[in-house]
PDB file of N, CA and C in Angstrom:
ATOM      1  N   UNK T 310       0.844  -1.176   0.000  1.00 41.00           N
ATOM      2  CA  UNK T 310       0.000   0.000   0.000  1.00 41.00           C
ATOM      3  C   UNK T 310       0.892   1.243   0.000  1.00 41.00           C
ATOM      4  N   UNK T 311       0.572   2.144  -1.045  1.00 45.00           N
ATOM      5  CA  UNK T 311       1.658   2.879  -0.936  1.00 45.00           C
ATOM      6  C   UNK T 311       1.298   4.049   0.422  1.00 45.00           C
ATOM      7  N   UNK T 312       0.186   4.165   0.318  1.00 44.00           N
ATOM      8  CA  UNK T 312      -0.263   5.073   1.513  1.00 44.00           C
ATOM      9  C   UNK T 312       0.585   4.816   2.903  1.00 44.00           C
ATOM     10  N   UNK T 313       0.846   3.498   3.230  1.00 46.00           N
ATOM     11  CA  UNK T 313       1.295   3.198   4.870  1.00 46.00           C
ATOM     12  C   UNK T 313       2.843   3.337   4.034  1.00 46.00           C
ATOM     13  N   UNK T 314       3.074   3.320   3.095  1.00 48.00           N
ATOM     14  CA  UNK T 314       4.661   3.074   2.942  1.00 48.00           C
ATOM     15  C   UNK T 314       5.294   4.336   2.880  1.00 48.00           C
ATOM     16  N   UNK T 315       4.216   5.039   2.635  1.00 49.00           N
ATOM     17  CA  UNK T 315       4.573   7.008   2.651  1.00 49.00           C
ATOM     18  C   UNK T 315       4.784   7.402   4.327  1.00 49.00           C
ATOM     19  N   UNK T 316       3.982   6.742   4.852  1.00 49.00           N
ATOM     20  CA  UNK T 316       3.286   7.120   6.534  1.00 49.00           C
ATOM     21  C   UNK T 316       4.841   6.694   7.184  1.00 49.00           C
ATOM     22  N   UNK T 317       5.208   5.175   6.945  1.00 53.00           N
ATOM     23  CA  UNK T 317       6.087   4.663   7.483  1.00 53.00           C
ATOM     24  C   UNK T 317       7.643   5.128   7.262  1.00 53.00           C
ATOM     25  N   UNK T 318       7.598   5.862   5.590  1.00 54.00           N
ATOM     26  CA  UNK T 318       8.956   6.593   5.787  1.00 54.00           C
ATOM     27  C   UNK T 318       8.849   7.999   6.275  1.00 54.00           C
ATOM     28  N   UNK T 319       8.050   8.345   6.910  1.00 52.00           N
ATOM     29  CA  UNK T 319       7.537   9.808   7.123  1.00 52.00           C
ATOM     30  C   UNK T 319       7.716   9.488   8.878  1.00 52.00           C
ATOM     31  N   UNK T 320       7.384   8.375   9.134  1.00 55.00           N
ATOM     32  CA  UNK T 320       7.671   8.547  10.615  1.00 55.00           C
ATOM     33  C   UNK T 320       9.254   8.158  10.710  1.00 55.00           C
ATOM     34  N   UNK T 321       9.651   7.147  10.626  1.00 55.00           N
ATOM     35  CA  UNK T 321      10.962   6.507  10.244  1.00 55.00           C
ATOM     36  C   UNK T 321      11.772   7.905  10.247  1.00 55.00           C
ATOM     37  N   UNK T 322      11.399   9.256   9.453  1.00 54.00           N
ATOM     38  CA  UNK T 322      12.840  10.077   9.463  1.00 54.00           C
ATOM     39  C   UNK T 322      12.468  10.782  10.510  1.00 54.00           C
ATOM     40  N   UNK T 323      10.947  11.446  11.120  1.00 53.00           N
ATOM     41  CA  UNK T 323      10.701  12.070  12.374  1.00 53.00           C
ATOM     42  C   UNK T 323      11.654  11.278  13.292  1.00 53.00           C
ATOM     43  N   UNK T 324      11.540  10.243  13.712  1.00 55.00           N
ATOM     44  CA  UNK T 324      12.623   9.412  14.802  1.00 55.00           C
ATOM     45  C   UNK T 324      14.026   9.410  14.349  1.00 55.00           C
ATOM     46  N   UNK T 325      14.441   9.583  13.277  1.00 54.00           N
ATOM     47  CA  UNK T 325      16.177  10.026  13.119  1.00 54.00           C
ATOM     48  C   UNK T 325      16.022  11.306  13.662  1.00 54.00           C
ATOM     49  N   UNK T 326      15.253  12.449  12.819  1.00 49.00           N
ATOM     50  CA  UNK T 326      15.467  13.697  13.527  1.00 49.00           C
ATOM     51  C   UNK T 326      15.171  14.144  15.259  1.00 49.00           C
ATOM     52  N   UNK T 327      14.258  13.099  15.788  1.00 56.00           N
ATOM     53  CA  UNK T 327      14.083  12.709  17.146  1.00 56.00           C
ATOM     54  C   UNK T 327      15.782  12.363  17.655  1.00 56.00           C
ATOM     55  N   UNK T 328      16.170  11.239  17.044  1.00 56.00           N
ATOM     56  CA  UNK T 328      17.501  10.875  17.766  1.00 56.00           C
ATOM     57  C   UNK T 328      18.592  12.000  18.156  1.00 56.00           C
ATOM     58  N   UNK T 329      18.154  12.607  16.618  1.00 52.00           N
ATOM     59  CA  UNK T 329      19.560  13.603  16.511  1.00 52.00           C
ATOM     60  C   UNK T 329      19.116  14.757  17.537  1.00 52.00           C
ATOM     61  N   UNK T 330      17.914  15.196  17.416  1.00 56.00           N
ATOM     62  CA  UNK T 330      17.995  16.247  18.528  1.00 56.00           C
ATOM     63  C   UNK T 330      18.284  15.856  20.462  1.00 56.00           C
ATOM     64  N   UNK T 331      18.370  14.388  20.636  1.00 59.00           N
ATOM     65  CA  UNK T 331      18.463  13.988  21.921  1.00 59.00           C
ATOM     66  C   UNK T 331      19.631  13.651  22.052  1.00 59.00           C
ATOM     67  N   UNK T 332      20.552  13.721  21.109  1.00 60.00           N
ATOM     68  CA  UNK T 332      22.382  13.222  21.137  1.00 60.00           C
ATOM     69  C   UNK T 332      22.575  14.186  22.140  1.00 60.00           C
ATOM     70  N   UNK T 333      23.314  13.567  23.239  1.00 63.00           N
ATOM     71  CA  UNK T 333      24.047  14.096  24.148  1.00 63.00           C
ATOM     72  C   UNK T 333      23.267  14.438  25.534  1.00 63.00           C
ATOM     73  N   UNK T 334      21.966  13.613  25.575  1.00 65.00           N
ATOM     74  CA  UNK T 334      21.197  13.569  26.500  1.00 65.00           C
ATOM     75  C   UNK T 334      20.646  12.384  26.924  1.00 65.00           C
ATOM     76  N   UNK T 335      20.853  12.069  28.248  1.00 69.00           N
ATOM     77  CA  UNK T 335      20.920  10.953  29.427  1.00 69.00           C
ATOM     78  C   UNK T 335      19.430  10.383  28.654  1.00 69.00           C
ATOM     79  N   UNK T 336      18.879   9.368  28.126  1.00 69.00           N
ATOM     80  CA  UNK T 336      17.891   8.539  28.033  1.00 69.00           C
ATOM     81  C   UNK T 336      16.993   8.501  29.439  1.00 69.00           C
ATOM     82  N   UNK T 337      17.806   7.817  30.632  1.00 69.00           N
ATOM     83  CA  UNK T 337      17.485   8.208  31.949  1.00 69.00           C
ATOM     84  C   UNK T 337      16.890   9.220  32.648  1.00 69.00           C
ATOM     85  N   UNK T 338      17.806  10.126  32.309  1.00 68.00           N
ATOM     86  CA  UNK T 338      17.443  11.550  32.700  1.00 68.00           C
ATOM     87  C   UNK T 338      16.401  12.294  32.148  1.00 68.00           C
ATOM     88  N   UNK T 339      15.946  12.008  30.936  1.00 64.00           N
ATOM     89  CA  UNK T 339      14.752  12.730  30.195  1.00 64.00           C
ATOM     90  C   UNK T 339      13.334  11.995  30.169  1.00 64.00           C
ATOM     91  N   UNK T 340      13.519  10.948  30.972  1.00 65.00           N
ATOM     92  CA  UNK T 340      12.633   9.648  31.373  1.00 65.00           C
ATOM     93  C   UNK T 340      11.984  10.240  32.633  1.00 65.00           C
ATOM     94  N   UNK T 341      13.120  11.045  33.369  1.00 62.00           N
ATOM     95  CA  UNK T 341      12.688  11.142  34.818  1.00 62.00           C
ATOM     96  C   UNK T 341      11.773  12.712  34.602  1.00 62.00           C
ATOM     97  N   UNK T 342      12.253  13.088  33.666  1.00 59.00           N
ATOM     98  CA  UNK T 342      11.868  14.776  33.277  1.00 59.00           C
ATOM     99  C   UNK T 342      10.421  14.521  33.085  1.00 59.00           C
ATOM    100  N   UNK T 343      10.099  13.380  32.280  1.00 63.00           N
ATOM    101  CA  UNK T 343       8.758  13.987  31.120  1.00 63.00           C
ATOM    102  C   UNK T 343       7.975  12.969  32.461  1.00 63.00           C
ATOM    103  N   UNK T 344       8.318  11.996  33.225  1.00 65.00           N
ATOM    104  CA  UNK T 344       7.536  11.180  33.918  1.00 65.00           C
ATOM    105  C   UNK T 344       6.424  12.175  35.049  1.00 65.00           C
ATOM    106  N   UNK T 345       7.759  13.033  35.230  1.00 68.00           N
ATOM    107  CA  UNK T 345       7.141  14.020  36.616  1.00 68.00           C
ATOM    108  C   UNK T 345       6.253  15.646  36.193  1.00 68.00           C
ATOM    109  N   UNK T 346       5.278  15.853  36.642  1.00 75.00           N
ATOM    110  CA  UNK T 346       4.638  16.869  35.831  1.00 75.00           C
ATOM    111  C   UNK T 346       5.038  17.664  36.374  1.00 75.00           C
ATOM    112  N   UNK T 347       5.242  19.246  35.599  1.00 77.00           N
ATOM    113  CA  UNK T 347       5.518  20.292  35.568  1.00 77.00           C
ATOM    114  C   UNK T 347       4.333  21.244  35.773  1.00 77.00           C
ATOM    115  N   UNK T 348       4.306  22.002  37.606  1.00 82.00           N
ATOM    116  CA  UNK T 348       3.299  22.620  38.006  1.00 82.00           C
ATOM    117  C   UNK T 348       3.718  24.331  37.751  1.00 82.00           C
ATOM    118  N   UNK T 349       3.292  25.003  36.674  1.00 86.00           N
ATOM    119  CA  UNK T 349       4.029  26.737  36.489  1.00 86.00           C
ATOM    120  C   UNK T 349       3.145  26.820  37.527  1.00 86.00           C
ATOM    121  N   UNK T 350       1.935  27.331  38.161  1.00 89.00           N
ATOM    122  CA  UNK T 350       1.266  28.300  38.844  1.00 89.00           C
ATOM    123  C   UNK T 350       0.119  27.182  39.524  1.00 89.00           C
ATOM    124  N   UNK T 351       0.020  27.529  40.457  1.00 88.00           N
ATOM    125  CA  UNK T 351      -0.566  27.031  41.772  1.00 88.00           C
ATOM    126  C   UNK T 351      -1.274  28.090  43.220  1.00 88.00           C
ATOM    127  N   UNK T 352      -2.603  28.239  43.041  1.00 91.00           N
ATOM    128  CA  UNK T 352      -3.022  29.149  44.568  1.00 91.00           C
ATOM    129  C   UNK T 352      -3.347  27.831  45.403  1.00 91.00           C
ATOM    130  N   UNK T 353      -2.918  26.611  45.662  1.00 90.00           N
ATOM    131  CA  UNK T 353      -3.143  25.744  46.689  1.00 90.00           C
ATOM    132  C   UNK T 353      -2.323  25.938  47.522  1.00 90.00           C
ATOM    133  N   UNK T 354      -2.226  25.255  48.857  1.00 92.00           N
ATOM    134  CA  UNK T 354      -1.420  24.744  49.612  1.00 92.00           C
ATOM    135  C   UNK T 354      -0.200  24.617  49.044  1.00 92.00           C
ATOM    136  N   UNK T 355       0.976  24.421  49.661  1.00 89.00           N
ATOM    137  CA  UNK T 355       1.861  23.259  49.046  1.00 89.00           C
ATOM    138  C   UNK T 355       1.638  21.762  49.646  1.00 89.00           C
ATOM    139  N   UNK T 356       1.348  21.155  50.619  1.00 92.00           N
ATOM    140  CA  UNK T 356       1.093  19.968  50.869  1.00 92.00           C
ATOM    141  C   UNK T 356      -0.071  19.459  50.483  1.00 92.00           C
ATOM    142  N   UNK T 357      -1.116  20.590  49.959  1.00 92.00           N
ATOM    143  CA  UNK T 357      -2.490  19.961  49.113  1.00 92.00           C
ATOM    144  C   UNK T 357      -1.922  19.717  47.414  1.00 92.00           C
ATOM    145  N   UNK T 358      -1.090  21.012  46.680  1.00 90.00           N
ATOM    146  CA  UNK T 358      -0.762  20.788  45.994  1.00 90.00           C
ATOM    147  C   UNK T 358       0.021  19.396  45.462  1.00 90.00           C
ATOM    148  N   UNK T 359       1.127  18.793  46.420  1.00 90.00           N
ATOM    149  CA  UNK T 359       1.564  17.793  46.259  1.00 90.00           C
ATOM    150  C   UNK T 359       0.936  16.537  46.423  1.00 90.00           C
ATOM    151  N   UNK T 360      -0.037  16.347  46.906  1.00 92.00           N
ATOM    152  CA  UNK T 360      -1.095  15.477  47.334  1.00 92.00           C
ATOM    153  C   UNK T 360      -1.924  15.312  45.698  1.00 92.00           C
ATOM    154  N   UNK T 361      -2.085  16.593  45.491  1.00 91.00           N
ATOM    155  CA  UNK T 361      -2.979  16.199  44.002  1.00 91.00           C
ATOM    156  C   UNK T 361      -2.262  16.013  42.882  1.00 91.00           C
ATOM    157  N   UNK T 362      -0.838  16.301  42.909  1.00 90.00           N
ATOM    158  CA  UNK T 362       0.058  15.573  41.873  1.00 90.00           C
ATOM    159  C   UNK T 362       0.481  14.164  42.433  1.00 90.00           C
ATOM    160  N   UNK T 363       0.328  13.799  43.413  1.00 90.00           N
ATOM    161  CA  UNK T 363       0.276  12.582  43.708  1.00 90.00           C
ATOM    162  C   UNK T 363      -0.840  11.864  43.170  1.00 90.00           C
ATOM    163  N   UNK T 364      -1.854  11.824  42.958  1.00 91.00           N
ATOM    164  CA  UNK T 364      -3.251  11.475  43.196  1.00 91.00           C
ATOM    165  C   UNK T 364      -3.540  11.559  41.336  1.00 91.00           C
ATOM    166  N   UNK T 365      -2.808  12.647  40.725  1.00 89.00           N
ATOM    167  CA  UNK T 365      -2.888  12.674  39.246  1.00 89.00           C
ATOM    168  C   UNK T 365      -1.638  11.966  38.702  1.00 89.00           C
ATOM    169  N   UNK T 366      -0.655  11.544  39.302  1.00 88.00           N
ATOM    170  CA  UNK T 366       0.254  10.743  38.808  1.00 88.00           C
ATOM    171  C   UNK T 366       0.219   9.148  38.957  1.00 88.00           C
ATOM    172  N   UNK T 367      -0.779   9.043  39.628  1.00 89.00           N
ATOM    173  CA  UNK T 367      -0.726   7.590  40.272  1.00 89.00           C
ATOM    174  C   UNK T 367      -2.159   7.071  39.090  1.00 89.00           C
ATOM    175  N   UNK T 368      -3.129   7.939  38.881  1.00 90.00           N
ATOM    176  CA  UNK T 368      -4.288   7.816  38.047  1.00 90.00           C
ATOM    177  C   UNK T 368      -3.579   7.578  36.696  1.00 90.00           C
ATOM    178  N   UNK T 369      -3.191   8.350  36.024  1.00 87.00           N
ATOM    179  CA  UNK T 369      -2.681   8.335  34.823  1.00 87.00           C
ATOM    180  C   UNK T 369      -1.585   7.227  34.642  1.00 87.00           C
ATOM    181  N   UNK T 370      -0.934   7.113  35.584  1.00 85.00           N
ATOM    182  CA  UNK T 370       0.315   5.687  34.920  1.00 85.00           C
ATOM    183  C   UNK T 370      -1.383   4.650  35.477  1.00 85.00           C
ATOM    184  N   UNK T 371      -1.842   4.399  36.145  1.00 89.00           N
ATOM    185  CA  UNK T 371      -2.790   3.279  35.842  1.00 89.00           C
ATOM    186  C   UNK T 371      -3.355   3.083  35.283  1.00 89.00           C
ATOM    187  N   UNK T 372      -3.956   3.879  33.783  1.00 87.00           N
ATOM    188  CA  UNK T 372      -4.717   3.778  32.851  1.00 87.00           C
ATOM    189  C   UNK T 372      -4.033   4.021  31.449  1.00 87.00           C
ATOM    190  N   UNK T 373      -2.876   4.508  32.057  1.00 82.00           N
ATOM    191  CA  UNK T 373      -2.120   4.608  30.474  1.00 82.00           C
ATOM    192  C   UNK T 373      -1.742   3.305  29.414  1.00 82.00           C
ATOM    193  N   UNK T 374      -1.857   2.004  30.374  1.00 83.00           N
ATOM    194  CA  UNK T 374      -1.637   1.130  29.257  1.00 83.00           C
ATOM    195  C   UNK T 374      -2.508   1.269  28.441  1.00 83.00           C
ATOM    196  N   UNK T 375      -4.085   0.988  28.992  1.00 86.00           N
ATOM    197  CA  UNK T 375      -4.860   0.610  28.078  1.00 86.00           C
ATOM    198  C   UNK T 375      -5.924   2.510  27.366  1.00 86.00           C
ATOM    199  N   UNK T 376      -4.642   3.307  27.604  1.00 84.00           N
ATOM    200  CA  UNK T 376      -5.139   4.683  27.298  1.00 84.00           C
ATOM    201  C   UNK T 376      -6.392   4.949  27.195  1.00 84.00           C
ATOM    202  N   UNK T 377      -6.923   4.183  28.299  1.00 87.00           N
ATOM    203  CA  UNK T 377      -8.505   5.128  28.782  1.00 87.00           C
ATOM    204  C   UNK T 377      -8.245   6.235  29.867  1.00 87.00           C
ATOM    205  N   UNK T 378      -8.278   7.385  29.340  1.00 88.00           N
ATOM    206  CA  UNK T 378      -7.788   8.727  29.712  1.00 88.00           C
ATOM    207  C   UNK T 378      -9.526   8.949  30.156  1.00 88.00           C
ATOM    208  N   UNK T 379     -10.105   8.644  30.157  1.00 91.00           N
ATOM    209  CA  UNK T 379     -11.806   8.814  30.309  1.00 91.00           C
ATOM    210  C   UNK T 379     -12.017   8.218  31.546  1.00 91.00           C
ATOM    211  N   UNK T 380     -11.489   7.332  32.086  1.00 92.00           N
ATOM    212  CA  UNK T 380     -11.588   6.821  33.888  1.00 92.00           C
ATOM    213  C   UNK T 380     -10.073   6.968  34.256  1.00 92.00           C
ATOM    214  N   UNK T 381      -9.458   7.385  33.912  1.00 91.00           N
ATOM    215  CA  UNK T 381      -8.278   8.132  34.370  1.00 91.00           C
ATOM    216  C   UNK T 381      -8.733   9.535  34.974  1.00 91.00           C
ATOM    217  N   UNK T 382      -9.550  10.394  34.138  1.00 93.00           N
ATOM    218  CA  UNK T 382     -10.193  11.895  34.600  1.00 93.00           C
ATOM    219  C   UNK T 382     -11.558  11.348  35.864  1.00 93.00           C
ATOM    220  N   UNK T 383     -11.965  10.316  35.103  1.00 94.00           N
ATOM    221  CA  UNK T 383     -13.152   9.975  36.450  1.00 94.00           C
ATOM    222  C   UNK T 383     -12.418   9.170  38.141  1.00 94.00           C
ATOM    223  N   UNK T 384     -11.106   9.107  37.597  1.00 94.00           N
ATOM    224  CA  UNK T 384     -10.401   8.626  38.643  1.00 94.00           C
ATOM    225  C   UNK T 384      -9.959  10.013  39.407  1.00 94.00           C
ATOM    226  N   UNK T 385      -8.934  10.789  38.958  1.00 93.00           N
ATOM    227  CA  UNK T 385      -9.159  11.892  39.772  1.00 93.00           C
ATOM    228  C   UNK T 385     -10.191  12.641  39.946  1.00 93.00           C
ATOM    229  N   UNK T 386     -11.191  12.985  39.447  1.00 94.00           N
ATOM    230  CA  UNK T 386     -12.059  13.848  39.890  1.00 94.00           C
ATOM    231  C   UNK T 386     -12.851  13.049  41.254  1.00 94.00           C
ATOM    232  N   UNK T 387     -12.925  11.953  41.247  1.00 95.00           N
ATOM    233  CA  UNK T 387     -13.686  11.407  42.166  1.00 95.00           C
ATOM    234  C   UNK T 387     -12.811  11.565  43.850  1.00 95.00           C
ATOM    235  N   UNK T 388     -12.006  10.688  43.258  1.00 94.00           N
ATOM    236  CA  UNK T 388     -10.451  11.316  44.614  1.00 94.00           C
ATOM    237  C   UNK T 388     -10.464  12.010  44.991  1.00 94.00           C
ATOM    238  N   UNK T 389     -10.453  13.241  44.292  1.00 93.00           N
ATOM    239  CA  UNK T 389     -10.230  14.870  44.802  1.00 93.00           C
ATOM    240  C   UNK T 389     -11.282  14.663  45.457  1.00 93.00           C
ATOM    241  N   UNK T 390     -12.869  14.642  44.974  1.00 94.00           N
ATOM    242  CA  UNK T 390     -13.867  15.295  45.231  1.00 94.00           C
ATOM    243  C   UNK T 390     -13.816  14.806  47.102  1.00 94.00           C
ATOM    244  N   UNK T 391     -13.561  13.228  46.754  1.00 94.00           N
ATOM    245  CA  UNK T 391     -13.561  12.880  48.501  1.00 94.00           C
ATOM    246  C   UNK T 391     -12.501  13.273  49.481  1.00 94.00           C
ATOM    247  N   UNK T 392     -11.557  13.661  48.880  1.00 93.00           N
ATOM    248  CA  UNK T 392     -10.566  13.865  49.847  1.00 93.00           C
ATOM    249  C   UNK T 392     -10.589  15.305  49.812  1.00 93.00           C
ATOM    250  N   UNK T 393     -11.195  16.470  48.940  1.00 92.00           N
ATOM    251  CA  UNK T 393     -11.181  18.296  49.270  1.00 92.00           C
ATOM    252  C   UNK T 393     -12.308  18.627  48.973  1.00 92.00           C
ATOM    253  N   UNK T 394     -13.073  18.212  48.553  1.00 89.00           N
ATOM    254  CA  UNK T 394     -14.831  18.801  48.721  1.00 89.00           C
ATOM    255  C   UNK T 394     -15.096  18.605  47.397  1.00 89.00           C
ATOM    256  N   UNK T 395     -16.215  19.041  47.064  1.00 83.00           N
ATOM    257  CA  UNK T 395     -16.814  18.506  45.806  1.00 83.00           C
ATOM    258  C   UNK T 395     -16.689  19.873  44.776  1.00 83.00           C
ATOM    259  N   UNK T 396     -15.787  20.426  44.603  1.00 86.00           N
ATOM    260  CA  UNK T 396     -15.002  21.377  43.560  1.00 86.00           C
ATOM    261  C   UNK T 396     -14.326  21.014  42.597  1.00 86.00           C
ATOM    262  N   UNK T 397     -14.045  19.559  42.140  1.00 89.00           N
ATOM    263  CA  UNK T 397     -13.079  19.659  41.279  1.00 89.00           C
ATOM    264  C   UNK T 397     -13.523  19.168  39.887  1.00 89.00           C
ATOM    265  N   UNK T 398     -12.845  19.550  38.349  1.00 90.00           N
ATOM    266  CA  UNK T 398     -12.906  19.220  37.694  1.00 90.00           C
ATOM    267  C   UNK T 398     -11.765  18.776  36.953  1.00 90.00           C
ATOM    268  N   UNK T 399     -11.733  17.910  35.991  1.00 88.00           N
ATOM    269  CA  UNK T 399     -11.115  16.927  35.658  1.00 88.00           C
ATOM    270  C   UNK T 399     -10.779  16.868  34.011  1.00 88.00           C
ATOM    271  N   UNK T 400     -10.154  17.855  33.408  1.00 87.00           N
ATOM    272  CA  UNK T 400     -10.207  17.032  32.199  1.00 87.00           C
ATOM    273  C   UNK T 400      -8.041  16.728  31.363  1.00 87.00           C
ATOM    274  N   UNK T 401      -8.209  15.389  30.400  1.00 83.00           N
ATOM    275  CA  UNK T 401      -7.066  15.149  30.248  1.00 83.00           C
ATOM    276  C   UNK T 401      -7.074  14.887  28.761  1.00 83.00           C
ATOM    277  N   UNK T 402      -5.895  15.652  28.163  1.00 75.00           N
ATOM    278  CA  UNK T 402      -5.987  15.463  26.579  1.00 75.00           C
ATOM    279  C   UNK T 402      -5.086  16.488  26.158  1.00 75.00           C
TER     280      UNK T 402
END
């Protein structure tokens, strides 16, 4: 099919140009970067804050195999709601 054979050399050079822009950077180290989320701005707590990146990191690696991101969001919103009152909303995408 020439269609997937276009697709497949079209991704094929995105991942060389992927490689080349990560030369000279720890595999490890950029594993640990993208794993942990990045909070810019926050009016919580800090020990509530860390609690709900706990609570959104633990949801999302449990549903990411089978990438239902749809009870991943019904997973935190429900959490939150019981553990800080019924304020929260939830969306992931």
């Amino acid at each position: 099919n020439i269609q997937s054979f276009s697709w497949q050399r079209r991704r094929n050079r995105k991942m060389d140009m992927d490689k080349k822009q990560l030369n000279g950077v720890d595999q490890n180290d950029l594993k640990k970067l993208m794993s942990k989320p990045l909070v810019k701005y926050s009016d919580m707590p800090t020990e509530m804050g860390a609690e709900t990146v706990e609570i959104i990191t633990m949801a999302v690696d449990k549903f990411q195999g089978t990438k239902n991101y749809e009870a991943a969001a019904q997973l935190i919103k429900n959490t939150l709601d019981k553990k800080f009152g019924l304020t929260w909303h939830c969306a992931i995408g």
